[in-house]
Amino acid sequence: MNISESERDALYKVIFSRRDVRSEFLPTPIPNDVLSNLLKAAHHAPSVGFMQPWDFIVVDNEQTKVAIKAGFTQANEQAESLFSADKRSQYKKLKLEGIIEAPLGICVTCDKSRNGPVVLGRTVKAEMDLYSAVCAIQNMWLAARAENLGLGWVSIIEDAVLRDVLGIPEHIDIIAYLCIGYVSEFKNKPELEEKGWLPRMDINDVIHFNRWSKT
Amino acid sequence: MNISESERDALYKVIFSRRDVRSEFLPTPIPNDVLSNLLKAAHHAPSVGFMQPWDFIVVDNEQTKVAIKAGFTQANEQAESLFSADKRSQYKKLKLEGIIEAPLGICVTCDKSRNGPVVLGRTVKAEMDLYSAVCAIQNMWLAARAENLGLGWVSIIEDAVLRDVLGIPEHIDIIAYLCIGYVSEFKNKPELEEKGWLPRMDINDVIHFNRWSKT
């Protein structure tokens, strides 16, 4: 199956306009068929040994969101204290999640025990299954953008909170909590670039040929 | 910026026709501008705190490939012994890499020390930077498919081999070694599904609503 130039350019448009959304969520409901599209895109990610180690817990219950938001608030207070004084004031001004405002949350997990203890391709690198779940997240992120939905990955929540609130068994690894919804706008640049938190690196500084070439 | 229905459908076409390629690589050279497109797509992945922790080591040197292939062969012999007798004979028949045949290899790494010890969004989950590098890989994988290039992730190589052959410093995490090239065909289904290694799971078995719902 051939991908045409216009289809290729569509992919690049989606990749370059994808954003990590926290502040622009609208309450507009997400149709079920659109949610299905996102989950199907995630489920068609590559996985080590085709083990498909992921699960997706879709969250739309308000009380559940409130409990998860409380977990964020607690973890974020601890996070603030880790930054130097000058960075801390900038950090405190950033909105880092949209847990309540986004109509949907999706918790993505990894079941290392799926399909037995020996997994093709995981024999050397034990973390390959976690990486498969991340590939599913990136597929979902691009699918969301292609559906004109914003997605934000909230990583400042203790696993114990998500495990308790969502009833996730102990043997399941928690990878991500994602907020998803239609948005008032997609910013032209990543918010952390726009606000001067960090600049985009020169791509030539991260490319090497045949051997590591930095000191 | 709005994504149109045809652009959305192009993304889904790329996602659903993407394969993990091992056997179908052609020697056709990859033009430099196409390689640049892949690396640019990877560099525009999301990253925790916009830290962009990735590096990409592009490999086209034949001796370098031979040394990496030797690392695979050694690790794969050990891997074989881990499977039960019936799975082992099936495993030994699978071609699991295209290191020599693919015109290009790309090793993807993660520099946890980039931009200092405290990273926005990594304060609770230390592995977030590794996951950012995986998002870059998935962007590159889809970009490759959109350029009608096959990509295969070879995970059966000890980090120590890649570190030695490619001169990667000790403080850098090695995430993946990818093989990239034009292909004789893209299979209709994942090879491991086609060959009966594992079936595709029913998507309804990996979706939950508001609370984990499996035993």
Short mmCIF file of C-alpha atoms in Angstrom, two decimals:
data_model
loop_
_atom_site.label_atom_id
_atom_site.label_comp_id
_atom_site.label_asym_id
_atom_site.label_seq_id
_atom_site.Cartn_x
_atom_site.Cartn_y
_atom_site.Cartn_z
CA MET A 1 0.00 0.00 0.00
CA ASN A 2 1.47 3.30 -1.12
CA ILE A 3 1.24 6.54 0.87
CA SER A 4 0.84 9.54 -1.44
CA GLU A 5 2.65 12.84 -1.06
CA SER A 6 -0.50 14.57 0.16
CA GLU A 7 -1.06 11.82 2.74
CA ARG A 8 2.55 12.14 3.88
CA ASP A 9 2.15 15.90 4.19
CA ALA A 10 -1.02 15.38 6.24
CA LEU A 11 0.97 13.27 8.71
CA TYR A 12 3.61 15.99 9.03
CA LYS A 13 0.90 18.63 9.53
CA VAL A 14 -0.50 16.55 12.40
CA ILE A 15 2.94 15.91 13.92
CA PHE A 16 4.05 19.55 13.80
CA SER A 17 0.76 21.02 15.06
CA ARG A 18 0.32 18.54 17.95
CA ARG A 19 0.47 20.22 21.36
CA ASP A 20 0.50 19.21 25.03
CA VAL A 21 -2.73 20.91 26.07
CA ARG A 22 -3.50 22.12 29.60
CA SER A 23 -5.37 25.43 29.43
CA GLU A 24 -7.59 25.44 26.36
CA PHE A 25 -10.09 22.63 26.98
CA LEU A 26 -13.75 23.22 26.10
CA PRO A 27 -16.67 21.32 27.68
CA THR A 28 -17.92 20.13 24.25
CA PRO A 29 -18.67 16.40 24.55
CA ILE A 30 -16.54 13.94 22.57
CA PRO A 31 -18.70 11.68 20.37
CA ASN A 32 -18.37 7.97 21.06
CA ASP A 33 -17.17 7.19 17.54
CA VAL A 34 -14.36 9.73 17.90
CA LEU A 35 -13.31 8.17 21.22
CA SER A 36 -13.37 4.79 19.49
CA ASN A 37 -11.08 6.15 16.77
CA LEU A 38 -8.53 7.28 19.37
CA LEU A 39 -8.55 3.94 21.17
CA LYS A 40 -8.30 2.01 17.91
CA ALA A 41 -5.28 4.10 16.87
CA ALA A 42 -3.66 3.34 20.23
CA HIS A 43 -4.44 -0.38 19.95
CA HIS A 44 -2.68 -0.46 16.56
CA ALA A 45 0.62 0.78 17.96
CA PRO A 46 3.65 -1.48 17.68
CA SER A 47 4.23 -3.73 20.68
CA VAL A 48 7.15 -5.91 21.63
CA GLY A 49 6.46 -9.49 20.56
CA PHE A 50 2.92 -8.32 19.61
CA MET A 51 2.04 -8.60 23.33
CA GLN A 52 -0.28 -5.53 23.31
CA PRO A 53 0.40 -4.90 27.01
CA TRP A 54 -1.83 -1.83 27.31
CA ASP A 55 -5.16 -1.09 28.98
CA PHE A 56 -7.11 2.15 28.74
CA ILE A 57 -9.32 3.40 31.57
CA VAL A 58 -11.64 6.08 30.22
CA VAL A 59 -12.65 8.60 32.90
CA ASP A 60 -15.69 10.86 32.66
CA ASN A 61 -17.03 10.61 36.21
CA GLU A 62 -16.78 13.99 37.97
CA GLN A 63 -15.96 12.59 41.42
CA THR A 64 -13.22 10.45 39.92
CA LYS A 65 -11.73 13.51 38.22
CA VAL A 66 -11.87 15.47 41.48
CA ALA A 67 -9.97 12.72 43.31
CA ILE A 68 -7.32 12.61 40.57
CA LYS A 69 -7.02 16.40 40.60
CA ALA A 70 -6.40 16.27 44.36
CA GLY A 71 -3.54 13.86 43.66
CA PHE A 72 -2.07 16.31 41.18
CA THR A 73 -2.37 19.25 43.59
CA GLN A 74 -0.53 17.36 46.31
CA ALA A 75 2.26 16.13 44.02
CA ASN A 76 2.63 19.55 42.43
CA GLU A 77 3.16 21.28 45.78
CA GLN A 78 6.03 18.91 46.41
CA ALA A 79 7.35 19.49 42.88
CA GLU A 80 7.43 23.28 43.34
CA SER A 81 9.81 23.01 46.26
CA LEU A 82 12.40 21.24 44.10
CA PHE A 83 13.01 24.20 41.79
CA SER A 84 15.47 27.00 42.46
CA ALA A 85 13.90 30.24 43.64
CA ASP A 86 13.91 31.98 40.26
CA LYS A 87 12.50 28.98 38.37
CA ARG A 88 9.96 28.35 41.15
CA SER A 89 8.08 31.59 40.63
CA GLN A 90 7.87 30.87 36.89
CA TYR A 91 6.82 27.27 37.61
CA LYS A 92 3.97 28.34 39.90
CA LYS A 93 2.47 30.47 37.12
CA LEU A 94 2.22 27.53 34.71
CA LYS A 95 -1.05 25.63 34.37
CA LEU A 96 0.11 22.04 34.15
CA GLU A 97 -3.11 20.03 33.80
CA GLY A 98 -6.74 20.19 32.67
CA ILE A 99 -8.08 17.25 34.67
CA ILE A 100 -11.45 18.77 35.61
CA GLU A 101 -12.08 20.83 32.45
CA ALA A 102 -11.27 18.14 29.89
CA PRO A 103 -14.39 16.04 29.23
CA LEU A 104 -12.37 12.82 29.20
CA GLY A 105 -9.36 11.42 30.98
CA ILE A 106 -7.63 8.24 29.88
CA CYS A 107 -5.27 6.32 32.13
CA VAL A 108 -2.87 4.11 30.14
CA THR A 109 -1.31 1.10 31.83
CA CYS A 110 1.03 -1.80 31.03
CA ASP A 111 0.48 -5.43 32.05
CA LYS A 112 3.94 -7.01 32.15
CA SER A 113 2.43 -10.42 32.84
CA ARG A 114 0.33 -10.52 29.67
CA ASN A 115 0.97 -13.57 27.47
CA GLY A 116 3.34 -15.20 29.95
CA PRO A 117 6.76 -14.49 31.45
CA VAL A 118 8.90 -14.84 28.29
CA VAL A 119 8.10 -12.23 25.65
CA LEU A 120 9.71 -12.14 22.22
CA GLY A 121 11.95 -9.04 22.09
CA ARG A 122 11.81 -8.39 25.85
CA THR A 123 14.47 -10.91 26.81
CA VAL A 124 17.29 -8.33 26.88
CA LYS A 125 15.44 -5.08 27.58
CA ALA A 126 12.86 -5.62 30.33
CA GLU A 127 11.33 -2.18 29.79
CA MET A 128 10.27 -2.88 26.18
CA ASP A 129 6.65 -3.47 27.23
CA LEU A 130 6.48 -0.07 28.93
CA TYR A 131 7.80 1.45 25.71
CA SER A 132 5.08 -0.32 23.72
CA ALA A 133 2.46 1.36 25.90
CA VAL A 134 4.14 4.72 25.20
CA CYS A 135 3.94 4.06 21.45
CA ALA A 136 0.20 3.55 21.95
CA ILE A 137 0.01 6.91 23.72
CA GLN A 138 1.80 8.69 20.88
CA ASN A 139 -0.53 7.09 18.32
CA MET A 140 -3.49 8.30 20.41
CA TRP A 141 -1.98 11.78 20.73
CA LEU A 142 -1.64 12.15 16.96
CA ALA A 143 -5.11 10.67 16.40
CA ALA A 144 -6.52 13.21 18.86
CA ARG A 145 -4.83 16.06 16.97
CA ALA A 146 -6.19 14.69 13.68
CA GLU A 147 -9.69 14.75 15.24
CA ASN A 148 -9.00 18.38 16.29
CA LEU A 149 -8.91 17.29 19.92
CA GLY A 150 -6.32 18.49 22.40
CA LEU A 151 -4.48 16.03 24.62
CA GLY A 152 -2.31 16.71 27.66
CA TRP A 153 -0.13 14.17 29.50
CA VAL A 154 -0.27 14.81 33.26
CA SER A 155 2.76 13.16 34.87
CA ILE A 156 2.65 14.95 38.23
CA ILE A 157 0.44 12.43 40.08
CA GLU A 158 1.66 9.61 42.32
CA ASP A 159 0.88 6.17 40.91
CA ALA A 160 -0.64 5.25 44.29
CA VAL A 161 -3.36 7.87 43.80
CA LEU A 162 -4.36 6.63 40.34
CA ARG A 163 -4.15 3.02 41.53
CA ASP A 164 -6.50 3.73 44.43
CA VAL A 165 -8.98 5.96 42.59
CA LEU A 166 -9.20 3.76 39.48
CA GLY A 167 -8.87 0.37 41.20
CA ILE A 168 -5.77 -0.64 39.24
CA PRO A 169 -4.27 -3.95 40.46
CA GLU A 170 -0.79 -3.95 42.00
CA HIS A 171 0.80 -5.96 39.17
CA ILE A 172 -0.18 -3.38 36.52
CA ASP A 173 2.27 -0.55 35.69
CA ILE A 174 0.76 2.92 35.37
CA ILE A 175 2.22 4.83 32.42
CA ALA A 176 0.16 7.98 31.95
CA TYR A 177 -2.93 9.99 32.75
CA LEU A 178 -4.11 11.87 29.67
CA CYS A 179 -6.67 14.71 29.47
CA ILE A 180 -8.61 14.96 26.20
CA GLY A 181 -11.07 17.49 24.81
CA TYR A 182 -11.88 19.99 22.11
CA VAL A 183 -9.91 23.22 22.52
CA SER A 184 -10.31 26.96 22.04
CA GLU A 185 -7.03 26.97 20.09
CA PHE A 186 -3.88 25.02 19.35
CA LYS A 187 -0.89 27.20 20.13
CA ASN A 188 1.63 27.85 17.35
CA LYS A 189 4.48 26.64 19.52
CA PRO A 190 4.79 24.39 22.58
CA GLU A 191 3.69 26.42 25.61
CA LEU A 192 6.96 25.85 27.48
CA GLU A 193 8.88 27.17 24.45
CA GLU A 194 6.54 30.13 24.05
CA LYS A 195 6.87 31.09 27.72
CA GLY A 196 10.65 30.83 27.71
CA TRP A 197 10.92 27.81 30.02
CA LEU A 198 13.33 26.12 27.58
CA PRO A 199 14.20 26.76 23.91
CA ARG A 200 13.77 24.25 21.08
CA MET A 201 17.18 22.63 20.55
CA ASP A 202 18.96 22.91 17.21
CA ILE A 203 18.28 19.55 15.57
CA ASN A 204 21.90 19.35 14.43
CA ASP A 205 22.94 19.18 18.07
CA VAL A 206 21.11 15.85 18.53
CA ILE A 207 22.24 14.05 15.36
CA HIS A 208 25.40 11.96 15.10
CA PHE A 209 26.83 9.84 12.30
CA ASN A 210 28.12 6.33 13.02
CA ARG A 211 29.55 7.37 16.39
CA TRP A 212 28.61 9.61 19.30
CA SER A 213 30.18 12.98 18.50
CA LYS A 214 29.63 15.20 21.50
CA THR A 215 31.71 15.69 24.61
CA MET B 1 -5.16 25.16 12.64
CA ASN B 2 -7.83 22.71 11.52
CA ILE B 3 -7.16 19.17 10.35
CA SER B 4 -9.53 18.17 7.54
CA GLU B 5 -11.29 14.82 7.26
CA SER B 6 -9.00 13.72 4.43
CA GLU B 7 -5.94 14.66 6.49
CA ARG B 8 -7.34 12.73 9.46
CA ASP B 9 -7.95 9.71 7.25
CA ALA B 10 -4.38 9.95 5.94
CA LEU B 11 -3.09 9.70 9.52
CA TYR B 12 -5.22 6.61 10.15
CA LYS B 13 -4.00 5.05 6.90
CA VAL B 14 -0.41 5.55 8.05
CA ILE B 15 -1.14 4.23 11.57
CA PHE B 16 -2.96 1.10 10.39
CA SER B 17 -0.48 0.22 7.62
CA ARG B 18 2.67 0.75 9.72
CA ARG B 19 4.66 -2.47 10.24
CA ASP B 20 7.68 -3.66 12.22
CA VAL B 21 9.89 -4.63 9.28
CA ARG B 22 12.62 -7.26 9.41
CA SER B 23 12.63 -9.23 6.14
CA GLU B 24 11.65 -6.93 3.30
CA PHE B 25 14.42 -4.31 3.18
CA LEU B 26 15.76 -3.22 -0.23
CA PRO B 27 19.25 -1.73 -0.78
CA THR B 28 17.76 1.43 -2.39
CA PRO B 29 19.52 4.43 -0.81
CA ILE B 30 17.49 6.80 1.35
CA PRO B 31 17.79 10.41 0.09
CA ASN B 32 19.20 12.88 2.62
CA ASP B 33 16.09 15.04 2.59
CA VAL B 34 13.94 12.03 3.46
CA LEU B 35 16.25 11.15 6.37
CA SER B 36 15.98 14.78 7.48
CA ASN B 37 12.19 14.50 7.42
CA LEU B 38 12.29 11.47 9.72
CA LEU B 39 14.63 13.14 12.19
CA LYS B 40 12.61 16.34 12.18
CA ALA B 41 9.42 14.38 12.91
CA ALA B 42 11.19 12.68 15.83
CA HIS B 43 12.53 16.00 17.14
CA HIS B 44 8.97 17.37 17.21
CA ALA B 45 7.69 14.68 19.56
CA PRO B 46 6.35 15.72 22.93
CA SER B 47 8.92 15.72 25.73
CA VAL B 48 8.55 16.08 29.47
CA GLY B 49 9.21 19.68 30.48
CA PHE B 50 10.24 20.30 26.82
CA MET B 51 13.63 18.78 27.73
CA GLN B 52 14.08 17.04 24.34
CA PRO B 53 16.29 14.36 25.91
CA TRP B 54 16.93 12.42 22.70
CA ASP B 55 19.94 11.90 20.45
CA PHE B 56 19.98 10.04 17.13
CA ILE B 57 23.05 8.17 15.90
CA VAL B 58 22.63 7.47 12.19
CA VAL B 59 24.51 4.34 11.11
CA ASP B 60 25.46 3.56 7.51
CA ASN B 61 28.98 2.23 8.00
CA GLU B 62 29.18 -1.45 7.04
CA GLN B 63 31.68 -2.43 9.73
CA THR B 64 29.56 -0.75 12.37
CA LYS B 65 26.51 -2.69 11.18
CA VAL B 66 28.46 -5.96 11.27
CA ALA B 67 29.50 -5.33 14.86
CA ILE B 68 25.92 -4.53 15.87
CA LYS B 69 24.64 -7.63 14.06
CA ALA B 70 27.14 -9.73 16.03
CA GLY B 71 25.63 -8.29 19.21
CA PHE B 72 22.16 -9.31 18.04
CA THR B 73 23.29 -12.85 17.16
CA GLN B 74 24.80 -13.36 20.59
CA ALA B 75 21.78 -11.97 22.46
CA ASN B 76 19.36 -13.93 20.30
CA GLU B 77 21.05 -17.26 21.03
CA GLN B 78 20.51 -16.57 24.72
CA ALA B 79 16.92 -15.51 24.03
CA GLU B 80 16.10 -18.77 22.23
CA SER B 81 16.95 -20.82 25.27
CA LEU B 82 14.32 -19.01 27.35
CA PHE B 83 11.35 -20.27 25.32
CA SER B 84 9.57 -23.56 25.91
CA ALA B 85 10.45 -26.31 23.44
CA ASP B 86 7.41 -25.86 21.19
CA LYS B 87 7.71 -22.06 21.04
CA ARG B 88 11.47 -22.33 20.53
CA SER B 89 11.26 -24.06 17.16
CA GLN B 90 8.80 -21.40 15.97
CA TYR B 91 11.01 -18.63 17.42
CA LYS B 92 14.10 -19.88 15.59
CA LYS B 93 12.30 -19.62 12.26
CA LEU B 94 11.49 -15.93 12.72
CA LYS B 95 13.73 -13.29 11.18
CA LEU B 96 13.92 -10.67 13.90
CA GLU B 97 16.17 -7.97 12.43
CA GLY B 98 17.42 -6.43 9.19
CA ILE B 99 20.58 -4.79 10.54
CA ILE B 100 22.83 -5.51 7.56
CA GLU B 101 20.25 -5.26 4.77
CA ALA B 102 18.62 -1.99 5.83
CA PRO B 103 20.59 0.94 4.38
CA LEU B 104 20.31 2.90 7.62
CA GLY B 105 20.28 2.18 11.31
CA ILE B 106 19.36 4.79 13.89
CA CYS B 107 20.21 4.39 17.57
CA VAL B 108 17.93 6.51 19.79
CA THR B 109 19.14 7.52 23.23
CA CYS B 110 18.00 9.56 26.25
CA ASP B 111 20.16 12.02 28.19
CA LYS B 112 18.65 12.21 31.68
CA SER B 113 21.07 14.97 32.66
CA ARG B 114 19.96 17.38 29.91
CA ASN B 115 18.83 20.77 31.21
CA GLY B 116 19.78 20.04 34.81
CA PRO B 117 18.64 17.68 37.56
CA VAL B 118 15.12 19.03 38.15
CA VAL B 119 12.85 18.63 35.12
CA LEU B 120 9.28 19.93 34.98
CA GLY B 121 6.95 16.91 34.93
CA ARG B 122 9.66 14.38 35.91
CA THR B 123 9.52 15.09 39.64
CA VAL B 124 7.15 12.19 40.38
CA LYS B 125 7.83 9.78 37.51
CA ALA B 126 11.60 9.47 36.92
CA GLU B 127 11.10 7.51 33.70
CA MET B 128 9.22 10.30 31.90
CA ASP B 129 12.32 11.27 29.91
CA LEU B 130 12.69 7.72 28.60
CA TYR B 131 9.04 7.87 27.55
CA SER B 132 9.69 11.13 25.68
CA ALA B 133 12.38 9.39 23.65
CA VAL B 134 9.88 6.62 22.83
CA CYS B 135 7.38 9.24 21.59
CA ALA B 136 10.14 10.46 19.26
CA ILE B 137 10.59 6.91 17.99
CA GLN B 138 6.87 6.50 17.28
CA ASN B 139 6.81 9.83 15.42
CA MET B 140 9.76 8.61 13.35
CA TRP B 141 8.10 5.25 12.72
CA LEU B 142 4.97 6.90 11.32
CA ALA B 143 7.04 9.38 9.31
CA ALA B 144 8.98 6.46 7.83
CA ARG B 145 5.73 4.73 6.83
CA ALA B 146 4.47 7.98 5.29
CA GLU B 147 7.69 8.13 3.24
CA ASN B 148 7.01 4.50 2.20
CA LEU B 149 10.01 3.37 4.24
CA GLY B 150 9.97 0.34 6.48
CA LEU B 151 11.27 0.54 10.05
CA GLY B 152 12.06 -2.28 12.46
CA TRP B 153 12.88 -1.89 16.18
CA VAL B 154 15.58 -4.39 17.18
CA SER B 155 15.49 -4.83 20.95
CA ILE B 156 17.55 -8.03 21.18
CA ILE B 157 20.99 -6.40 21.60
CA GLU B 158 22.75 -5.74 24.88
CA ASP B 159 23.18 -2.02 25.62
CA ALA B 160 26.88 -2.68 26.27
CA VAL B 161 27.38 -3.69 22.63
CA LEU B 162 25.73 -0.54 21.23
CA ARG B 163 27.55 1.59 23.80
CA ASP B 164 30.92 0.16 22.77
CA VAL B 165 30.36 0.12 18.99
CA LEU B 166 28.80 3.60 18.83
CA GLY B 167 30.88 5.25 21.57
CA ILE B 168 27.86 6.20 23.67
CA PRO B 169 28.85 7.71 27.06
CA GLU B 170 27.95 5.87 30.26
CA HIS B 171 25.48 8.53 31.44
CA ILE B 172 23.31 8.19 28.31
CA ASP B 173 20.40 5.68 28.29
CA ILE B 174 20.04 3.56 25.17
CA ILE B 175 16.40 3.20 24.10
CA ALA B 176 16.35 1.58 20.67
CA TYR B 177 18.21 0.46 17.59
CA LEU B 178 16.05 1.00 14.49
CA CYS B 179 16.58 -0.40 10.98
CA ILE B 180 15.22 1.73 8.12
CA GLY B 181 14.90 1.22 4.38
CA TYR B 182 12.60 0.93 1.40
CA VAL B 183 10.81 -2.42 1.28
CA SER B 184 9.59 -4.99 -1.22
CA GLU B 185 6.17 -4.90 0.48
CA PHE B 186 4.32 -3.88 3.61
CA LYS B 187 2.49 -6.91 4.97
CA ASN B 188 -1.28 -6.65 5.46
CA LYS B 189 -0.98 -7.71 9.09
CA PRO B 190 1.78 -7.67 11.69
CA GLU B 191 4.12 -10.58 10.94
CA LEU B 192 3.72 -12.10 14.41
CA GLU B 193 -0.06 -12.07 13.98
CA GLU B 194 0.17 -13.51 10.47
CA LYS B 195 2.45 -16.33 11.60
CA GLY B 196 0.28 -17.22 14.57
CA TRP B 197 2.73 -16.17 17.29
CA LEU B 198 -0.04 -14.22 19.06
CA PRO B 199 -3.49 -13.01 17.97
CA ARG B 200 -4.64 -9.37 17.94
CA MET B 201 -6.56 -8.80 21.15
CA ASP B 202 -10.22 -7.75 21.06
CA ILE B 203 -10.07 -4.01 21.73
CA ASN B 204 -13.02 -4.29 24.12
CA ASP B 205 -10.84 -6.41 26.40
CA VAL B 206 -8.44 -3.51 27.00
CA ILE B 207 -10.97 -0.70 27.59
CA HIS B 208 -12.42 0.15 31.00
CA PHE B 209 -14.76 2.93 32.13
CA ASN B 210 -13.96 4.93 35.27
CA ARG B 211 -12.58 1.88 37.09
CA TRP B 212 -10.49 -1.19 36.28
CA SER B 213 -13.01 -3.88 35.31
CA LYS B 214 -11.07 -7.10 34.86
CA THR B 215 -10.14 -9.75 37.37
#
